[in-house]
């Protein structure tokens, strides 16, 4: 009987808010602040870029990251994990929503919010019913093909921004054709900024994973846009 009560108490405790902070003390504050600043420097630019993958304004990526982090801090069980938008799932959302709504429209945003709630509910139910074993049934070719398809979708969806071309919508093959037909309209300044940031992120990753490459690339690109007045040279900016 005592064992049953103990087991029940442990299960109930696992659902308590802010349980990830159990055992935390003031002496952990300096380390947590340093880790938080480092995480923000890396995650915020990545979350803003992920929002673009889904057809949303970059600001939405920032607000989503903040909301997700606060919610996970209150309800999460692991102090080492961070919460935010995932770049592999976001293109799937965008591909499905693009079939029934125009990207960026109010209807699109409303459907995206509903889809996010539905996905969250399914994940929560999967955790309650311990359905993680389903992942063991997935073969390596399936996951490899899935990731390869996502990569192609991301590349095609972001090429217009990289080349300074109008954004295209529709099926992937048709979008590739539209990009190829307009390749002569490429903005060299947009291409230079994009390739420069890519080079910084790639080079930093080869040196050390601790380098906030995304933040460095974003800062240098911003300075370049201001110093060279690239906004008046056809480079699209957020503001």
PDB file of C-alpha atoms in Angstrom:
ATOM      1  CA  UNK A   1       0.000   0.000   0.000  1.00  0.00           C
ATOM      2  CA  UNK A   2       2.807   2.413   0.899  1.00  0.00           C
ATOM      3  CA  UNK A   3       4.610   1.615  -2.326  1.00  0.00           C
ATOM      4  CA  UNK A   4       1.465   2.335  -4.321  1.00  0.00           C
ATOM      5  CA  UNK A   5       1.044   5.670  -2.569  1.00  0.00           C
ATOM      6  CA  UNK A   6       4.690   6.523  -3.172  1.00  0.00           C
ATOM      7  CA  UNK A   7       4.431   5.671  -6.870  1.00  0.00           C
ATOM      8  CA  UNK A   8       1.271   7.754  -7.174  1.00  0.00           C
ATOM      9  CA  UNK A   9       2.963  10.670  -5.429  1.00  0.00           C
ATOM     10  CA  UNK A  10       5.922  10.500  -7.804  1.00  0.00           C
ATOM     11  CA  UNK A  11       3.602  10.511 -10.826  1.00  0.00           C
ATOM     12  CA  UNK A  12       1.670  13.496  -9.498  1.00  0.00           C
ATOM     13  CA  UNK A  13       4.900  15.356  -8.706  1.00  0.00           C
ATOM     14  CA  UNK A  14       6.041  14.898 -12.303  1.00  0.00           C
ATOM     15  CA  UNK A  15       3.097  17.063 -13.413  1.00  0.00           C
ATOM     16  CA  UNK A  16       3.729  19.923 -10.988  1.00  0.00           C
ATOM     17  CA  UNK A  17       4.660  23.335 -12.484  1.00  0.00           C
ATOM     18  CA  UNK A  18       8.327  24.422 -12.389  1.00  0.00           C
ATOM     19  CA  UNK A  19       9.475  20.917 -11.367  1.00  0.00           C
ATOM     20  CA  UNK A  20      12.568  21.399 -13.547  1.00  0.00           C
ATOM     21  CA  UNK A  21      13.793  23.949 -10.984  1.00  0.00           C
ATOM     22  CA  UNK A  22      13.844  21.461  -8.130  1.00  0.00           C
ATOM     23  CA  UNK A  23      17.270  21.515  -6.547  1.00  0.00           C
ATOM     24  CA  UNK A  24      18.097  24.936  -8.007  1.00  0.00           C
ATOM     25  CA  UNK A  25      19.967  27.363  -5.748  1.00  0.00           C
ATOM     26  CA  UNK A  26      21.279  30.920  -5.944  1.00  0.00           C
ATOM     27  CA  UNK A  27      24.797  29.665  -6.616  1.00  0.00           C
ATOM     28  CA  UNK A  28      23.530  28.382  -9.984  1.00  0.00           C
ATOM     29  CA  UNK A  29      22.459  31.890 -11.044  1.00  0.00           C
ATOM     30  CA  UNK A  30      25.719  32.990 -12.712  1.00  0.00           C
ATOM     31  CA  UNK A  31      25.996  29.826 -14.767  1.00  0.00           C
ATOM     32  CA  UNK A  32      22.326  29.953 -15.757  1.00  0.00           C
ATOM     33  CA  UNK A  33      22.582  33.595 -16.837  1.00  0.00           C
ATOM     34  CA  UNK A  34      25.622  32.828 -18.979  1.00  0.00           C
ATOM     35  CA  UNK A  35      23.889  29.818 -20.524  1.00  0.00           C
ATOM     36  CA  UNK A  36      20.721  31.831 -21.127  1.00  0.00           C
ATOM     37  CA  UNK A  37      22.544  34.641 -22.920  1.00  0.00           C
ATOM     38  CA  UNK A  38      24.459  32.138 -25.054  1.00  0.00           C
ATOM     39  CA  UNK A  39      21.266  30.274 -25.930  1.00  0.00           C
ATOM     40  CA  UNK A  40      19.451  33.494 -26.835  1.00  0.00           C
ATOM     41  CA  UNK A  41      22.329  34.633 -29.060  1.00  0.00           C
ATOM     42  CA  UNK A  42      22.111  31.397 -31.022  1.00  0.00           C
ATOM     43  CA  UNK A  43      18.407  30.616 -30.877  1.00  0.00           C
ATOM     44  CA  UNK A  44      16.813  33.985 -31.633  1.00  0.00           C
ATOM     45  CA  UNK A  45      18.306  34.367 -35.156  1.00  0.00           C
ATOM     46  CA  UNK A  46      17.550  30.706 -35.870  1.00  0.00           C
ATOM     47  CA  UNK A  47      13.951  31.050 -34.684  1.00  0.00           C
ATOM     48  CA  UNK A  48      13.441  34.131 -36.849  1.00  0.00           C
ATOM     49  CA  UNK A  49      14.804  32.223 -39.845  1.00  0.00           C
ATOM     50  CA  UNK A  50      12.558  29.260 -39.047  1.00  0.00           C
ATOM     51  CA  UNK A  51       9.538  31.572 -39.070  1.00  0.00           C
ATOM     52  CA  UNK A  52      10.452  32.595 -42.617  1.00  0.00           C
ATOM     53  CA  UNK A  53      10.437  28.915 -43.614  1.00  0.00           C
ATOM     54  CA  UNK A  54       6.816  28.732 -42.541  1.00  0.00           C
ATOM     55  CA  UNK A  55       5.745  31.840 -44.398  1.00  0.00           C
ATOM     56  CA  UNK A  56       5.486  33.959 -41.246  1.00  0.00           C
ATOM     57  CA  UNK A  57       6.994  37.294 -40.306  1.00  0.00           C
ATOM     58  CA  UNK A  58      10.342  36.836 -38.487  1.00  0.00           C
ATOM     59  CA  UNK A  59       8.896  38.618 -35.457  1.00  0.00           C
ATOM     60  CA  UNK A  60       6.501  35.702 -34.985  1.00  0.00           C
ATOM     61  CA  UNK A  61       9.480  33.384 -34.642  1.00  0.00           C
ATOM     62  CA  UNK A  62      10.854  35.572 -31.862  1.00  0.00           C
ATOM     63  CA  UNK A  63       7.552  35.760 -29.969  1.00  0.00           C
ATOM     64  CA  UNK A  64       7.017  32.018 -30.366  1.00  0.00           C
ATOM     65  CA  UNK A  65      10.442  31.314 -28.934  1.00  0.00           C
ATOM     66  CA  UNK A  66       9.780  33.546 -25.920  1.00  0.00           C
ATOM     67  CA  UNK A  67       6.335  32.033 -25.281  1.00  0.00           C
ATOM     68  CA  UNK A  68       7.616  28.481 -25.708  1.00  0.00           C
ATOM     69  CA  UNK A  69      10.562  29.097 -23.394  1.00  0.00           C
ATOM     70  CA  UNK A  70       8.370  30.537 -20.643  1.00  0.00           C
ATOM     71  CA  UNK A  71       5.841  27.704 -20.947  1.00  0.00           C
ATOM     72  CA  UNK A  72       8.558  25.062 -20.887  1.00  0.00           C
ATOM     73  CA  UNK A  73      10.211  26.675 -17.875  1.00  0.00           C
ATOM     74  CA  UNK A  74       6.896  26.423 -16.012  1.00  0.00           C
ATOM     75  CA  UNK A  75       5.792  22.976 -17.185  1.00  0.00           C
ATOM     76  CA  UNK A  76       8.912  21.245 -18.501  1.00  0.00           C
ATOM     77  CA  UNK A  77      10.778  18.510 -16.666  1.00  0.00           C
ATOM     78  CA  UNK A  78      14.287  18.993 -18.046  1.00  0.00           C
ATOM     79  CA  UNK A  79      16.499  21.984 -17.215  1.00  0.00           C
ATOM     80  CA  UNK A  80      18.883  21.259 -20.107  1.00  0.00           C
ATOM     81  CA  UNK A  81      16.357  21.434 -22.957  1.00  0.00           C
ATOM     82  CA  UNK A  82      15.165  24.523 -24.814  1.00  0.00           C
ATOM     83  CA  UNK A  83      11.824  24.933 -26.572  1.00  0.00           C
ATOM     84  CA  UNK A  84      11.151  26.603 -29.894  1.00  0.00           C
ATOM     85  CA  UNK A  85      10.049  26.182 -33.494  1.00  0.00           C
ATOM     86  CA  UNK A  86      11.596  23.258 -35.371  1.00  0.00           C
ATOM     87  CA  UNK A  87      12.981  23.817 -38.865  1.00  0.00           C
ATOM     88  CA  UNK A  88      12.045  20.299 -39.988  1.00  0.00           C
ATOM     89  CA  UNK A  89       8.389  20.554 -39.006  1.00  0.00           C
ATOM     90  CA  UNK A  90       7.810  24.166 -40.067  1.00  0.00           C
ATOM     91  CA  UNK A  91       8.107  23.501 -43.844  1.00  0.00           C
ATOM     92  CA  UNK A  92       5.573  20.683 -43.488  1.00  0.00           C
ATOM     93  CA  UNK A  93       3.178  23.118 -41.837  1.00  0.00           C
ATOM     94  CA  UNK A  94       3.758  25.641 -44.605  1.00  0.00           C
ATOM     95  CA  UNK A  95       3.283  23.080 -47.369  1.00  0.00           C
ATOM     96  CA  UNK A  96      -0.034  21.916 -45.954  1.00  0.00           C
ATOM     97  CA  UNK A  97      -1.348  25.391 -45.182  1.00  0.00           C
ATOM     98  CA  UNK A  98      -0.368  26.767 -48.588  1.00  0.00           C
ATOM     99  CA  UNK A  99      -2.920  24.447 -50.182  1.00  0.00           C
ATOM    100  CA  UNK A 100      -5.846  26.119 -48.419  1.00  0.00           C
ATOM    101  CA  UNK A 101      -4.712  29.678 -47.637  1.00  0.00           C
ATOM    102  CA  UNK A 102      -2.442  32.408 -48.986  1.00  0.00           C
ATOM    103  CA  UNK A 103       0.867  32.569 -47.159  1.00  0.00           C
ATOM    104  CA  UNK A 104       0.980  35.458 -44.670  1.00  0.00           C
ATOM    105  CA  UNK A 105      -2.761  36.191 -44.802  1.00  0.00           C
ATOM    106  CA  UNK A 106      -4.866  36.427 -41.619  1.00  0.00           C
ATOM    107  CA  UNK A 107      -6.595  33.177 -42.574  1.00  0.00           C
ATOM    108  CA  UNK A 108      -3.187  31.520 -42.968  1.00  0.00           C
ATOM    109  CA  UNK A 109      -2.101  32.688 -39.505  1.00  0.00           C
ATOM    110  CA  UNK A 110      -5.344  31.485 -37.916  1.00  0.00           C
ATOM    111  CA  UNK A 111      -5.011  28.066 -39.522  1.00  0.00           C
ATOM    112  CA  UNK A 112      -1.366  27.886 -38.434  1.00  0.00           C
ATOM    113  CA  UNK A 113      -2.339  28.590 -34.825  1.00  0.00           C
ATOM    114  CA  UNK A 114      -5.017  25.897 -34.929  1.00  0.00           C
ATOM    115  CA  UNK A 115      -2.613  23.405 -36.512  1.00  0.00           C
ATOM    116  CA  UNK A 116       0.023  24.143 -33.865  1.00  0.00           C
ATOM    117  CA  UNK A 117      -2.526  23.505 -31.088  1.00  0.00           C
ATOM    118  CA  UNK A 118      -3.602  20.244 -32.703  1.00  0.00           C
ATOM    119  CA  UNK A 119       0.002  19.078 -33.076  1.00  0.00           C
ATOM    120  CA  UNK A 120       0.739  20.006 -29.473  1.00  0.00           C
ATOM    121  CA  UNK A 121      -2.308  18.054 -28.298  1.00  0.00           C
ATOM    122  CA  UNK A 122      -1.196  14.974 -30.216  1.00  0.00           C
ATOM    123  CA  UNK A 123       2.312  15.215 -28.745  1.00  0.00           C
ATOM    124  CA  UNK A 124       0.883  15.566 -25.234  1.00  0.00           C
ATOM    125  CA  UNK A 125      -1.386  12.560 -25.726  1.00  0.00           C
ATOM    126  CA  UNK A 126       1.532  10.568 -27.119  1.00  0.00           C
ATOM    127  CA  UNK A 127       3.434  11.301 -23.925  1.00  0.00           C
ATOM    128  CA  UNK A 128       0.504  10.392 -21.682  1.00  0.00           C
ATOM    129  CA  UNK A 129      -0.034   7.055 -23.448  1.00  0.00           C
ATOM    130  CA  UNK A 130       3.722   6.431 -23.843  1.00  0.00           C
ATOM    131  CA  UNK A 131       3.687   6.025 -27.616  1.00  0.00           C
ATOM    132  CA  UNK A 132       7.389   6.709 -28.073  1.00  0.00           C
ATOM    133  CA  UNK A 133       7.894   3.069 -29.109  1.00  0.00           C
ATOM    134  CA  UNK A 134       6.351   3.930 -32.485  1.00  0.00           C
ATOM    135  CA  UNK A 135       9.602   5.661 -33.445  1.00  0.00           C
ATOM    136  CA  UNK A 136      11.373   2.300 -33.156  1.00  0.00           C
ATOM    137  CA  UNK A 137       9.338   1.077 -36.129  1.00  0.00           C
ATOM    138  CA  UNK A 138      10.724   3.731 -38.487  1.00  0.00           C
ATOM    139  CA  UNK A 139      13.519   2.524 -40.751  1.00  0.00           C
ATOM    140  CA  UNK A 140      16.665   4.510 -41.543  1.00  0.00           C
ATOM    141  CA  UNK A 141      15.710   4.907 -45.262  1.00  0.00           C
ATOM    142  CA  UNK A 142      12.369   6.424 -44.218  1.00  0.00           C
ATOM    143  CA  UNK A 143      13.948   9.017 -41.916  1.00  0.00           C
ATOM    144  CA  UNK A 144      16.715   9.743 -44.442  1.00  0.00           C
ATOM    145  CA  UNK A 145      14.215  10.285 -47.230  1.00  0.00           C
ATOM    146  CA  UNK A 146      12.094  12.479 -44.966  1.00  0.00           C
ATOM    147  CA  UNK A 147      15.042  14.724 -44.082  1.00  0.00           C
ATOM    148  CA  UNK A 148      16.193  14.860 -47.716  1.00  0.00           C
ATOM    149  CA  UNK A 149      12.730  15.940 -48.822  1.00  0.00           C
ATOM    150  CA  UNK A 150      12.612  18.619 -46.150  1.00  0.00           C
ATOM    151  CA  UNK A 151      16.039  19.878 -47.275  1.00  0.00           C
ATOM    152  CA  UNK A 152      14.869  20.203 -50.881  1.00  0.00           C
ATOM    153  CA  UNK A 153      11.736  22.049 -49.769  1.00  0.00           C
ATOM    154  CA  UNK A 154      13.764  24.473 -47.632  1.00  0.00           C
ATOM    155  CA  UNK A 155      16.255  25.181 -50.422  1.00  0.00           C
ATOM    156  CA  UNK A 156      13.554  25.833 -53.012  1.00  0.00           C
ATOM    157  CA  UNK A 157      11.500  28.010 -50.663  1.00  0.00           C
ATOM    158  CA  UNK A 158      14.489  30.172 -49.702  1.00  0.00           C
ATOM    159  CA  UNK A 159      16.169  30.541 -53.094  1.00  0.00           C
ATOM    160  CA  UNK A 160      14.002  33.521 -54.137  1.00  0.00           C
ATOM    161  CA  UNK A 161      15.052  35.457 -51.013  1.00  0.00           C
ATOM    162  CA  UNK A 162      18.700  34.517 -51.540  1.00  0.00           C
ATOM    163  CA  UNK A 163      18.628  35.639 -55.167  1.00  0.00           C
ATOM    164  CA  UNK A 164      16.456  38.706 -54.577  1.00  0.00           C
ATOM    165  CA  UNK A 165      13.607  37.336 -56.700  1.00  0.00           C
ATOM    166  CA  UNK A 166       9.851  37.544 -56.069  1.00  0.00           C
ATOM    167  CA  UNK A 167       8.623  34.756 -53.799  1.00  0.00           C
ATOM    168  CA  UNK A 168       6.864  31.930 -55.610  1.00  0.00           C
ATOM    169  CA  UNK A 169       4.109  29.632 -54.364  1.00  0.00           C
ATOM    170  CA  UNK A 170       2.685  26.339 -55.504  1.00  0.00           C
ATOM    171  CA  UNK A 171       4.238  22.955 -56.161  1.00  0.00           C
ATOM    172  CA  UNK A 172       7.985  22.545 -55.704  1.00  0.00           C
ATOM    173  CA  UNK A 173       8.681  21.592 -59.336  1.00  0.00           C
ATOM    174  CA  UNK A 174       6.791  24.626 -60.635  1.00  0.00           C
ATOM    175  CA  UNK A 175       8.636  26.906 -58.212  1.00  0.00           C
ATOM    176  CA  UNK A 176      11.975  25.572 -59.443  1.00  0.00           C
ATOM    177  CA  UNK A 177      10.890  26.347 -63.016  1.00  0.00           C
ATOM    178  CA  UNK A 178       9.893  29.899 -62.069  1.00  0.00           C
ATOM    179  CA  UNK A 179      13.220  30.487 -60.329  1.00  0.00           C
ATOM    180  CA  UNK A 180      15.163  29.162 -63.320  1.00  0.00           C
ATOM    181  CA  UNK A 181      13.168  31.381 -65.685  1.00  0.00           C
ATOM    182  CA  UNK A 182      13.943  34.500 -63.600  1.00  0.00           C
ATOM    183  CA  UNK A 183      17.535  33.669 -62.694  1.00  0.00           C
ATOM    184  CA  UNK A 184      18.778  36.536 -64.894  1.00  0.00           C
ATOM    185  CA  UNK A 185      17.025  38.975 -62.507  1.00  0.00           C
ATOM    186  CA  UNK A 186      19.203  37.923 -59.569  1.00  0.00           C
ATOM    187  CA  UNK A 187      20.196  40.792 -57.265  1.00  0.00           C
ATOM    188  CA  UNK A 188      23.985  40.441 -56.758  1.00  0.00           C
ATOM    189  CA  UNK A 189      23.831  42.281 -53.418  1.00  0.00           C
ATOM    190  CA  UNK A 190      21.221  39.886 -52.017  1.00  0.00           C
ATOM    191  CA  UNK A 191      23.244  36.934 -53.246  1.00  0.00           C
ATOM    192  CA  UNK A 192      26.441  38.319 -51.714  1.00  0.00           C
ATOM    193  CA  UNK A 193      24.789  38.869 -48.321  1.00  0.00           C
ATOM    194  CA  UNK A 194      23.276  35.382 -48.318  1.00  0.00           C
ATOM    195  CA  UNK A 195      26.479  33.613 -49.354  1.00  0.00           C
ATOM    196  CA  UNK A 196      28.472  35.673 -46.868  1.00  0.00           C
ATOM    197  CA  UNK A 197      26.265  34.639 -43.938  1.00  0.00           C
ATOM    198  CA  UNK A 198      26.363  31.034 -45.130  1.00  0.00           C
ATOM    199  CA  UNK A 199      30.166  31.137 -45.235  1.00  0.00           C
ATOM    200  CA  UNK A 200      30.333  32.563 -41.693  1.00  0.00           C
ATOM    201  CA  UNK A 201      27.982  29.926 -40.285  1.00  0.00           C
ATOM    202  CA  UNK A 202      29.803  27.100 -42.065  1.00  0.00           C
ATOM    203  CA  UNK A 203      33.292  28.277 -41.095  1.00  0.00           C
ATOM    204  CA  UNK A 204      32.312  28.872 -37.460  1.00  0.00           C
ATOM    205  CA  UNK A 205      30.812  25.395 -37.270  1.00  0.00           C
ATOM    206  CA  UNK A 206      34.105  23.920 -38.398  1.00  0.00           C
ATOM    207  CA  UNK A 207      36.023  25.809 -35.711  1.00  0.00           C
ATOM    208  CA  UNK A 208      33.771  25.371 -32.666  1.00  0.00           C
ATOM    209  CA  UNK A 209      30.120  24.653 -31.954  1.00  0.00           C
ATOM    210  CA  UNK A 210      30.267  27.245 -29.164  1.00  0.00           C
ATOM    211  CA  UNK A 211      30.663  30.153 -31.604  1.00  0.00           C
ATOM    212  CA  UNK A 212      27.305  31.975 -32.066  1.00  0.00           C
ATOM    213  CA  UNK A 213      27.649  31.866 -35.841  1.00  0.00           C
ATOM    214  CA  UNK A 214      24.052  32.821 -36.596  1.00  0.00           C
ATOM    215  CA  UNK A 215      24.298  35.907 -34.385  1.00  0.00           C
ATOM    216  CA  UNK A 216      27.645  36.946 -35.881  1.00  0.00           C
ATOM    217  CA  UNK A 217      26.305  36.527 -39.398  1.00  0.00           C
ATOM    218  CA  UNK A 218      23.176  38.520 -38.607  1.00  0.00           C
ATOM    219  CA  UNK A 219      25.124  41.386 -37.012  1.00  0.00           C
ATOM    220  CA  UNK A 220      27.654  41.624 -39.856  1.00  0.00           C
ATOM    221  CA  UNK A 221      24.914  41.417 -42.481  1.00  0.00           C
ATOM    222  CA  UNK A 222      22.974  44.174 -40.726  1.00  0.00           C
ATOM    223  CA  UNK A 223      26.047  46.398 -40.605  1.00  0.00           C
ATOM    224  CA  UNK A 224      26.672  45.712 -44.292  1.00  0.00           C
ATOM    225  CA  UNK A 225      23.101  46.630 -45.227  1.00  0.00           C
ATOM    226  CA  UNK A 226      23.348  49.922 -43.314  1.00  0.00           C
ATOM    227  CA  UNK A 227      26.873  50.851 -44.391  1.00  0.00           C
ATOM    228  CA  UNK A 228      26.291  50.144 -48.083  1.00  0.00           C
ATOM    229  CA  UNK A 229      22.678  51.348 -48.123  1.00  0.00           C
ATOM    230  CA  UNK A 230      21.622  48.017 -49.604  1.00  0.00           C
ATOM    231  CA  UNK A 231      17.962  48.711 -48.937  1.00  0.00           C
ATOM    232  CA  UNK A 232      18.018  51.121 -51.854  1.00  0.00           C
ATOM    233  CA  UNK A 233      19.873  48.543 -53.932  1.00  0.00           C
ATOM    234  CA  UNK A 234      16.996  46.094 -53.875  1.00  0.00           C
ATOM    235  CA  UNK A 235      17.915  44.064 -50.789  1.00  0.00           C
ATOM    236  CA  UNK A 236      14.779  43.151 -48.857  1.00  0.00           C
ATOM    237  CA  UNK A 237      14.832  44.047 -45.153  1.00  0.00           C
ATOM    238  CA  UNK A 238      12.382  43.317 -42.347  1.00  0.00           C
ATOM    239  CA  UNK A 239      11.560  46.896 -41.416  1.00  0.00           C
TER     240      UNK A 239
END
